[in-house]
mmCIF file of N, CA and C in Angstrom:
data_model
loop_
_atom_site.group_PDB
_atom_site.id
_atom_site.type_symbol
_atom_site.label_atom_id
_atom_site.label_comp_id
_atom_site.label_asym_id
_atom_site.label_seq_id
_atom_site.Cartn_x
_atom_site.Cartn_y
_atom_site.Cartn_z
ATOM 1 N N UNK A 1 5.166 -0.566 -4.488
ATOM 2 C CA UNK A 1 4.683 -0.013 -5.753
ATOM 3 C C UNK A 1 3.640 1.054 -5.399
ATOM 4 N N UNK A 2 3.758 2.244 -5.982
ATOM 5 C CA UNK A 2 2.747 3.279 -5.747
ATOM 6 C C UNK A 2 1.356 2.791 -6.155
ATOM 7 N N UNK A 3 0.349 3.355 -5.511
ATOM 8 C CA UNK A 3 -1.031 2.904 -5.725
ATOM 9 C C UNK A 3 -1.441 2.958 -7.187
ATOM 10 N N UNK A 4 -1.069 4.025 -7.902
ATOM 11 C CA UNK A 4 -1.467 4.123 -9.308
ATOM 12 C C UNK A 4 -0.802 3.055 -10.163
ATOM 13 N N UNK A 5 0.455 2.728 -9.872
ATOM 14 C CA UNK A 5 1.128 1.641 -10.602
ATOM 15 C C UNK A 5 0.475 0.311 -10.259
ATOM 16 N N UNK A 6 0.155 0.127 -8.993
ATOM 17 C CA UNK A 6 -0.469 -1.122 -8.563
ATOM 18 C C UNK A 6 -1.821 -1.312 -9.254
ATOM 19 N N UNK A 7 -2.620 -0.270 -9.296
ATOM 20 C CA UNK A 7 -3.928 -0.340 -9.944
ATOM 21 C C UNK A 7 -3.775 -0.608 -11.435
ATOM 22 N N UNK A 8 -2.862 0.086 -12.060
ATOM 23 C CA UNK A 8 -2.619 -0.113 -13.496
ATOM 24 C C UNK A 8 -2.168 -1.540 -13.766
ATOM 25 N N UNK A 9 -1.262 -2.046 -12.949
ATOM 26 C CA UNK A 9 -0.758 -3.402 -13.156
ATOM 27 C C UNK A 9 -1.862 -4.434 -12.956
ATOM 28 N N UNK A 10 -2.712 -4.237 -11.983
ATOM 29 C CA UNK A 10 -3.818 -5.174 -11.774
ATOM 30 C C UNK A 10 -4.758 -5.180 -12.979
ATOM 31 N N UNK A 11 -4.982 -4.048 -13.574
ATOM 32 C CA UNK A 11 -5.830 -3.981 -14.769
ATOM 33 C C UNK A 11 -5.157 -4.684 -15.949
ATOM 34 N N UNK A 12 -3.848 -4.484 -16.105
ATOM 35 C CA UNK A 12 -3.106 -5.165 -17.172
ATOM 36 C C UNK A 12 -3.137 -6.673 -16.939
ATOM 37 N N UNK A 13 -2.928 -7.097 -15.709
ATOM 38 C CA UNK A 13 -2.964 -8.527 -15.380
ATOM 39 C C UNK A 13 -4.323 -9.133 -15.712
ATOM 40 N N UNK A 14 -5.385 -8.407 -15.449
ATOM 41 C CA UNK A 14 -6.728 -8.898 -15.771
ATOM 42 C C UNK A 14 -6.868 -9.108 -17.275
ATOM 43 N N UNK A 15 -6.338 -8.178 -18.059
ATOM 44 C CA UNK A 15 -6.351 -8.330 -19.521
ATOM 45 C C UNK A 15 -5.565 -9.573 -19.927
ATOM 46 N N UNK A 16 -4.386 -9.753 -19.349
ATOM 47 C CA UNK A 16 -3.553 -10.903 -19.681
ATOM 48 C C UNK A 16 -4.239 -12.215 -19.315
ATOM 49 N N UNK A 17 -4.850 -12.260 -18.143
ATOM 50 C CA UNK A 17 -5.548 -13.473 -17.694
ATOM 51 C C UNK A 17 -6.637 -13.899 -18.666
ATOM 52 N N UNK A 18 -7.285 -12.917 -19.275
ATOM 53 C CA UNK A 18 -8.382 -13.250 -20.190
ATOM 54 C C UNK A 18 -7.879 -13.768 -21.537
ATOM 55 N N UNK A 19 -6.591 -13.653 -21.793
ATOM 56 C CA UNK A 19 -6.026 -14.023 -23.092
ATOM 57 C C UNK A 19 -5.234 -15.325 -23.102
ATOM 58 N N UNK A 20 -4.871 -15.828 -21.932
ATOM 59 C CA UNK A 20 -4.038 -17.039 -21.873
ATOM 60 C C UNK A 20 -4.670 -18.045 -20.915
ATOM 61 N N UNK A 21 -4.204 -19.272 -20.976
ATOM 62 C CA UNK A 21 -4.676 -20.296 -20.044
ATOM 63 C C UNK A 21 -4.193 -19.972 -18.631
ATOM 64 N N UNK A 22 -4.866 -20.553 -17.645
ATOM 65 C CA UNK A 22 -4.447 -20.357 -16.255
ATOM 66 C C UNK A 22 -3.010 -20.826 -16.056
ATOM 67 N N UNK A 23 -2.673 -21.948 -16.674
ATOM 68 C CA UNK A 23 -1.314 -22.489 -16.541
ATOM 69 C C UNK A 23 -0.286 -21.508 -17.089
ATOM 70 N N UNK A 24 -0.505 -21.016 -18.304
ATOM 71 C CA UNK A 24 0.445 -20.071 -18.914
ATOM 72 C C UNK A 24 0.552 -18.801 -18.076
ATOM 73 N N UNK A 25 -0.562 -18.313 -17.586
ATOM 74 C CA UNK A 25 -0.517 -17.110 -16.761
ATOM 75 C C UNK A 25 0.325 -17.359 -15.517
ATOM 76 N N UNK A 26 0.055 -18.453 -14.847
ATOM 77 C CA UNK A 26 0.760 -18.763 -13.601
ATOM 78 C C UNK A 26 2.271 -18.920 -13.823
ATOM 79 N N UNK A 27 2.650 -19.640 -14.854
ATOM 80 C CA UNK A 27 4.068 -19.922 -15.102
ATOM 81 C C UNK A 27 4.815 -18.715 -15.659
ATOM 82 N N UNK A 28 4.244 -18.032 -16.647
ATOM 83 C CA UNK A 28 4.978 -17.023 -17.402
ATOM 84 C C UNK A 28 4.641 -15.577 -17.069
ATOM 85 N N UNK A 29 3.416 -15.288 -16.716
ATOM 86 C CA UNK A 29 3.011 -13.892 -16.559
ATOM 87 C C UNK A 29 2.829 -13.452 -15.107
ATOM 88 N N UNK A 30 2.449 -14.365 -14.245
ATOM 89 C CA UNK A 30 2.268 -14.022 -12.842
ATOM 90 C C UNK A 30 3.552 -13.506 -12.180
ATOM 91 N N UNK A 31 4.735 -14.033 -12.535
ATOM 92 C CA UNK A 31 5.961 -13.547 -11.895
ATOM 93 C C UNK A 31 6.384 -12.131 -12.326
ATOM 94 N N UNK A 32 5.728 -11.570 -13.326
ATOM 95 C CA UNK A 32 6.105 -10.239 -13.805
ATOM 96 C C UNK A 32 5.620 -9.164 -12.847
ATOM 97 N N UNK A 33 6.291 -8.009 -12.896
ATOM 98 C CA UNK A 33 5.892 -6.880 -12.055
ATOM 99 C C UNK A 33 6.081 -5.595 -12.846
ATOM 100 N N UNK A 34 5.181 -4.678 -12.679
ATOM 101 C CA UNK A 34 5.296 -3.375 -13.318
ATOM 102 C C UNK A 34 6.274 -2.547 -12.497
ATOM 103 N N UNK A 35 7.372 -2.149 -13.115
ATOM 104 C CA UNK A 35 8.411 -1.401 -12.411
ATOM 105 C C UNK A 35 8.185 0.100 -12.491
ATOM 106 N N UNK A 36 7.733 0.577 -13.656
ATOM 107 C CA UNK A 36 7.536 2.019 -13.836
ATOM 108 C C UNK A 36 6.765 2.270 -15.118
ATOM 109 N N UNK A 37 6.212 3.465 -15.188
ATOM 110 C CA UNK A 37 5.600 3.946 -16.425
ATOM 111 C C UNK A 37 6.181 5.326 -16.677
ATOM 112 N N UNK A 38 6.678 5.518 -17.874
ATOM 113 C CA UNK A 38 7.243 6.808 -18.271
ATOM 114 C C UNK A 38 6.618 7.193 -19.603
ATOM 115 N N UNK A 39 5.727 8.143 -19.543
ATOM 116 C CA UNK A 39 4.955 8.589 -20.702
ATOM 117 C C UNK A 39 4.191 7.420 -21.300
ATOM 118 N N UNK A 40 4.568 6.968 -22.488
ATOM 119 C CA UNK A 40 3.857 5.878 -23.163
ATOM 120 C C UNK A 40 4.581 4.540 -23.048
ATOM 121 N N UNK A 41 5.515 4.425 -22.127
ATOM 122 C CA UNK A 41 6.297 3.198 -21.985
ATOM 123 C C UNK A 41 6.096 2.598 -20.597
ATOM 124 N N UNK A 42 5.726 1.334 -20.582
ATOM 125 C CA UNK A 42 5.615 0.594 -19.322
ATOM 126 C C UNK A 42 6.850 -0.297 -19.203
ATOM 127 N N UNK A 43 7.484 -0.243 -18.052
ATOM 128 C CA UNK A 43 8.661 -1.066 -17.793
ATOM 129 C C UNK A 43 8.238 -2.218 -16.883
ATOM 130 N N UNK A 44 8.430 -3.429 -17.400
ATOM 131 C CA UNK A 44 8.006 -4.624 -16.685
ATOM 132 C C UNK A 44 9.239 -5.398 -16.250
ATOM 133 N N UNK A 45 9.266 -5.754 -14.994
ATOM 134 C CA UNK A 45 10.373 -6.526 -14.430
ATOM 135 C C UNK A 45 10.017 -8.010 -14.530
ATOM 136 N N UNK A 46 10.980 -8.812 -14.997
ATOM 137 C CA UNK A 46 10.792 -10.263 -15.118
ATOM 138 C C UNK A 46 12.005 -10.976 -14.533
ATOM 139 N N UNK A 47 11.781 -12.078 -13.846
ATOM 140 C CA UNK A 47 12.908 -12.866 -13.352
ATOM 141 C C UNK A 47 13.802 -13.310 -14.518
ATOM 142 N N UNK A 48 15.093 -13.367 -14.258
ATOM 143 C CA UNK A 48 16.066 -13.725 -15.300
ATOM 144 C C UNK A 48 15.722 -15.021 -16.019
ATOM 145 N N UNK A 49 15.266 -16.028 -15.276
ATOM 146 C CA UNK A 49 15.071 -17.353 -15.860
ATOM 147 C C UNK A 49 13.882 -17.429 -16.833
ATOM 148 N N UNK A 50 13.019 -16.416 -16.866
ATOM 149 C CA UNK A 50 11.898 -16.446 -17.818
ATOM 150 C C UNK A 50 11.877 -15.238 -18.757
ATOM 151 N N UNK A 51 12.774 -14.299 -18.551
ATOM 152 C CA UNK A 51 12.752 -13.036 -19.301
ATOM 153 C C UNK A 51 12.761 -13.246 -20.819
ATOM 154 N N UNK A 52 13.653 -14.040 -21.330
ATOM 155 C CA UNK A 52 13.759 -14.248 -22.776
ATOM 156 C C UNK A 52 12.506 -14.930 -23.325
ATOM 157 N N UNK A 53 12.010 -15.928 -22.614
ATOM 158 C CA UNK A 53 10.809 -16.646 -23.051
ATOM 159 C C UNK A 53 9.612 -15.701 -23.095
ATOM 160 N N UNK A 54 9.425 -14.932 -22.051
ATOM 161 C CA UNK A 54 8.299 -13.993 -21.992
ATOM 162 C C UNK A 54 8.420 -12.958 -23.105
ATOM 163 N N UNK A 55 9.599 -12.443 -23.305
ATOM 164 C CA UNK A 55 9.803 -11.451 -24.358
ATOM 165 C C UNK A 55 9.484 -12.041 -25.725
ATOM 166 N N UNK A 56 9.937 -13.236 -25.966
ATOM 167 C CA UNK A 56 9.715 -13.866 -27.258
ATOM 168 C C UNK A 56 8.280 -14.294 -27.502
ATOM 169 N N UNK A 57 7.598 -14.737 -26.454
ATOM 170 C CA UNK A 57 6.258 -15.294 -26.611
ATOM 171 C C UNK A 57 5.121 -14.341 -26.249
ATOM 172 N N UNK A 58 5.374 -13.421 -25.320
ATOM 173 C CA UNK A 58 4.274 -12.638 -24.771
ATOM 174 C C UNK A 58 4.433 -11.119 -24.888
ATOM 175 N N UNK A 59 5.478 -10.650 -25.527
ATOM 176 C CA UNK A 59 5.678 -9.203 -25.627
ATOM 177 C C UNK A 59 4.513 -8.516 -26.326
ATOM 178 N N UNK A 60 4.047 -9.069 -27.419
ATOM 179 C CA UNK A 60 2.931 -8.454 -28.140
ATOM 180 C C UNK A 60 1.666 -8.446 -27.286
ATOM 181 N N UNK A 61 1.410 -9.532 -26.584
ATOM 182 C CA UNK A 61 0.251 -9.608 -25.704
ATOM 183 C C UNK A 61 0.357 -8.581 -24.576
ATOM 184 N N UNK A 62 1.537 -8.448 -23.979
ATOM 185 C CA UNK A 62 1.753 -7.451 -22.936
ATOM 186 C C UNK A 62 1.526 -6.041 -23.468
ATOM 187 N N UNK A 63 2.051 -5.774 -24.648
ATOM 188 C CA UNK A 63 1.888 -4.464 -25.273
ATOM 189 C C UNK A 63 0.417 -4.156 -25.531
ATOM 190 N N UNK A 64 -0.279 -5.118 -26.075
ATOM 191 C CA UNK A 64 -1.706 -4.939 -26.373
ATOM 192 C C UNK A 64 -2.502 -4.709 -25.090
ATOM 193 N N UNK A 65 -2.236 -5.495 -24.056
ATOM 194 C CA UNK A 65 -2.940 -5.347 -22.780
ATOM 195 C C UNK A 65 -2.671 -3.979 -22.180
ATOM 196 N N UNK A 66 -1.428 -3.541 -22.213
ATOM 197 C CA UNK A 66 -1.085 -2.222 -21.654
ATOM 198 C C UNK A 66 -1.764 -1.100 -22.421
ATOM 199 N N UNK A 67 -1.844 -1.222 -23.716
ATOM 200 C CA UNK A 67 -2.519 -0.196 -24.510
ATOM 201 C C UNK A 67 -4.012 -0.132 -24.210
ATOM 202 N N UNK A 68 -4.625 -1.281 -23.985
ATOM 203 C CA UNK A 68 -6.054 -1.316 -23.636
ATOM 204 C C UNK A 68 -6.325 -0.613 -22.323
ATOM 205 N N UNK A 69 -5.403 -0.803 -21.382
ATOM 206 C CA UNK A 69 -5.575 -0.221 -20.055
ATOM 207 C C UNK A 69 -5.236 1.253 -20.108
#
């Protein structure tokens, strides 16, 4: 991951950590990875087995965290 993506993702992760329990972060959000940013869109990679759950439960939180960063 390029340095700017890595830095951005670490900042987003910090926002997410402050909003959920350690358990929820570890199970649902820690496996995510920032794949790319194109203008105002962040593309997040998620393992197949949690993708639907994360999208349904945490999409708004991810969006809010990314906007803050």
